[in-house]
Amino acid sequence: PAAIVPICSALTYALYQVMARRLRGTMGEWGATVQAALAGLVLLGPTMLVLWRPVSWEMGLVVALFAAVQTGGLASLAGAVRRADVSRLAPWHYSRLGFALLLDMVMFGRTPPLAALAGGVLIACGGLLSLRRKPTPSSPPAGRSPPAPPTRG
């Protein structure tokens, strides 16, 4: 049962990515972020009516801080998807693994198992390799501008 939470989280994040790509040319960063927030409210709101418990004001501040950071992150992600080639952004998604391992060490004092570290290194290497894009016949090599169109005289 506990494995359902990360699976649902991954599915929700994938849904956000698909939505951000589909709305790429029609909506700004804040519009996509508001839509993601509304989707989260619709999906999680009914559950919170049953599961919500009152929290202290300190914890309320932590929740508000988390919401602000999450909103900024989603807006940044939506802006990146609008401005850059999605295939060039994909490797950055893998950096979350490194941050998760680092936060686990800092916040909980847990050293990740060797298998987790090895897996993280492999994923990071794969992400870095995917950044090395080979030019296709229709695109110029990296760092070069495409040739200017011929002028009519």
Coordinates of C-alpha atoms in Angstrom, one line a residue:
P1 CA 0.0 0.0 0.0
A2 CA 2.8 2.5 0.8
A3 CA 4.2 2.1 -2.8
I4 CA 0.9 3.6 -4.2
V5 CA 2.0 7.1 -3.0
P6 CA 5.2 7.4 -5.1
I7 CA 3.4 5.7 -8.1
C8 CA 0.5 8.2 -7.9
S9 CA 3.1 11.0 -7.5
A10 CA 4.9 9.9 -10.6
L11 CA 1.7 9.6 -12.6
T12 CA 0.6 13.1 -11.5
Y13 CA 3.9 14.5 -12.5
A14 CA 3.8 12.8 -15.8
L15 CA 0.3 14.3 -16.3
Y16 CA 1.6 17.7 -15.6
Q17 CA 4.4 17.3 -18.1
V18 CA 2.0 16.2 -20.8
M19 CA -0.3 19.1 -20.0
A20 CA 2.6 21.6 -20.1
R21 CA 3.8 20.3 -23.5
R22 CA 0.3 20.4 -25.0
L23 CA -0.3 24.0 -23.8
R24 CA 3.2 25.0 -24.8
G25 CA 2.3 27.7 -27.3
T26 CA -1.1 28.7 -25.9
M27 CA -0.5 29.5 -22.2
G28 CA 2.0 31.3 -20.1
E29 CA 3.9 29.8 -17.1
W30 CA 1.4 31.0 -14.5
G31 CA -1.6 29.8 -16.5
A32 CA -0.1 26.3 -16.6
T33 CA 0.7 26.5 -12.9
V34 CA -2.8 27.5 -12.0
Q35 CA -4.2 24.7 -14.1
A36 CA -1.9 22.2 -12.3
A37 CA -3.0 23.6 -8.9
L38 CA -6.6 23.3 -9.9
A39 CA -6.1 19.7 -11.0
G40 CA -4.4 18.9 -7.7
L41 CA -7.2 20.5 -5.8
V42 CA -9.8 18.5 -7.7
L43 CA -7.9 15.2 -7.3
L44 CA -6.9 15.7 -3.7
G45 CA -9.6 17.9 -2.3
P46 CA -12.2 15.1 -1.6
T47 CA -9.5 13.0 0.1
M48 CA -8.5 15.9 2.3
L49 CA -12.0 16.3 3.5
V50 CA -11.6 12.8 5.1
L51 CA -7.9 12.8 6.0
W52 CA -7.2 16.4 7.1
R53 CA -6.2 16.9 10.7
P54 CA -5.6 20.4 12.3
V55 CA -2.0 21.4 12.5
S56 CA 0.0 23.8 14.6
W57 CA 0.7 27.3 13.3
E58 CA 4.3 26.4 12.9
M59 CA 3.4 23.4 10.7
G60 CA 1.0 25.7 8.8
L61 CA 4.0 27.9 8.0
V62 CA 6.0 24.9 6.8
V63 CA 3.0 23.9 4.6
A64 CA 2.7 27.4 3.2
L65 CA 6.5 27.5 2.5
F66 CA 6.3 24.2 0.7
A67 CA 3.4 25.4 -1.4
A68 CA 5.3 28.5 -2.3
V69 CA 8.4 26.6 -3.3
Q70 CA 6.3 24.0 -5.2
T71 CA 4.4 26.8 -7.1
G72 CA 7.7 28.5 -8.0
G73 CA 9.1 25.2 -9.2
L74 CA 6.1 24.4 -11.4
A75 CA 6.1 27.8 -12.9
S76 CA 9.8 27.5 -13.7
L77 CA 9.3 24.1 -15.2
A78 CA 6.4 25.4 -17.3
G79 CA 8.6 28.3 -18.5
A80 CA 11.4 26.0 -19.4
V81 CA 9.1 23.7 -21.4
R82 CA 7.8 26.7 -23.3
R83 CA 11.2 28.1 -24.1
A84 CA 13.4 25.1 -24.7
D85 CA 13.3 21.9 -26.6
V86 CA 11.8 19.3 -24.3
S87 CA 14.3 16.6 -25.2
R88 CA 17.1 19.0 -24.0
L89 CA 15.3 19.5 -20.7
A90 CA 14.6 15.8 -19.9
P91 CA 18.1 15.1 -18.4
W92 CA 17.5 17.7 -15.8
H93 CA 14.5 15.7 -14.5
Y94 CA 17.0 13.0 -13.4
S95 CA 18.7 15.5 -11.1
R96 CA 15.9 15.0 -8.7
L97 CA 17.4 11.7 -7.7
G98 CA 20.6 13.3 -6.6
F99 CA 18.7 16.0 -4.6
A100 CA 16.6 13.3 -3.0
L101 CA 19.7 11.3 -1.9
L102 CA 21.3 14.5 -0.6
L103 CA 18.2 15.6 1.3
D104 CA 17.9 12.2 2.8
M105 CA 21.5 12.5 4.1
V106 CA 21.1 16.0 5.4
M107 CA 17.7 15.9 6.9
F108 CA 17.5 12.3 8.2
G109 CA 21.2 11.4 8.6
R110 CA 20.8 8.4 6.4
T111 CA 23.6 7.3 4.1
P112 CA 22.2 5.8 0.9
P113 CA 23.0 2.2 0.2
L114 CA 25.7 1.5 -2.3
A115 CA 23.1 0.2 -4.8
A116 CA 21.2 3.5 -4.6
L117 CA 24.4 5.4 -5.2
A118 CA 25.4 3.2 -8.1
G119 CA 22.0 3.5 -9.7
G120 CA 22.1 7.3 -9.3
V121 CA 25.5 7.4 -11.0
L122 CA 24.2 5.3 -13.9
I123 CA 21.1 7.5 -14.3
A124 CA 23.2 10.7 -14.1
C125 CA 25.6 9.3 -16.7
G126 CA 22.7 8.4 -19.0
G127 CA 21.3 11.9 -18.6
L128 CA 24.6 13.5 -19.5
L129 CA 25.0 11.2 -22.5
S130 CA 21.6 12.3 -23.7
L131 CA 22.8 15.9 -23.7
R132 CA 25.3 15.0 -26.4
R133 CA 23.0 15.4 -29.3
K134 CA 24.2 14.5 -32.7
P135 CA 23.1 17.0 -35.4
T136 CA 20.5 15.7 -37.8
P137 CA 20.7 16.6 -41.5
S138 CA 18.1 19.3 -41.0
S139 CA 19.8 20.9 -37.9
P140 CA 23.2 22.7 -37.8
P141 CA 25.9 21.4 -35.5
A142 CA 25.9 22.8 -32.0
G143 CA 27.2 26.4 -31.8
R144 CA 26.7 27.2 -35.4
S145 CA 23.9 29.2 -36.9
P146 CA 21.8 27.8 -39.7
P147 CA 22.7 29.1 -43.1
A148 CA 21.0 32.3 -44.2
P149 CA 18.3 31.8 -46.8
P150 CA 19.2 32.9 -50.3
T151 CA 18.3 36.5 -51.2
R152 CA 16.6 37.4 -54.4
G153 CA 18.3 40.0 -56.4

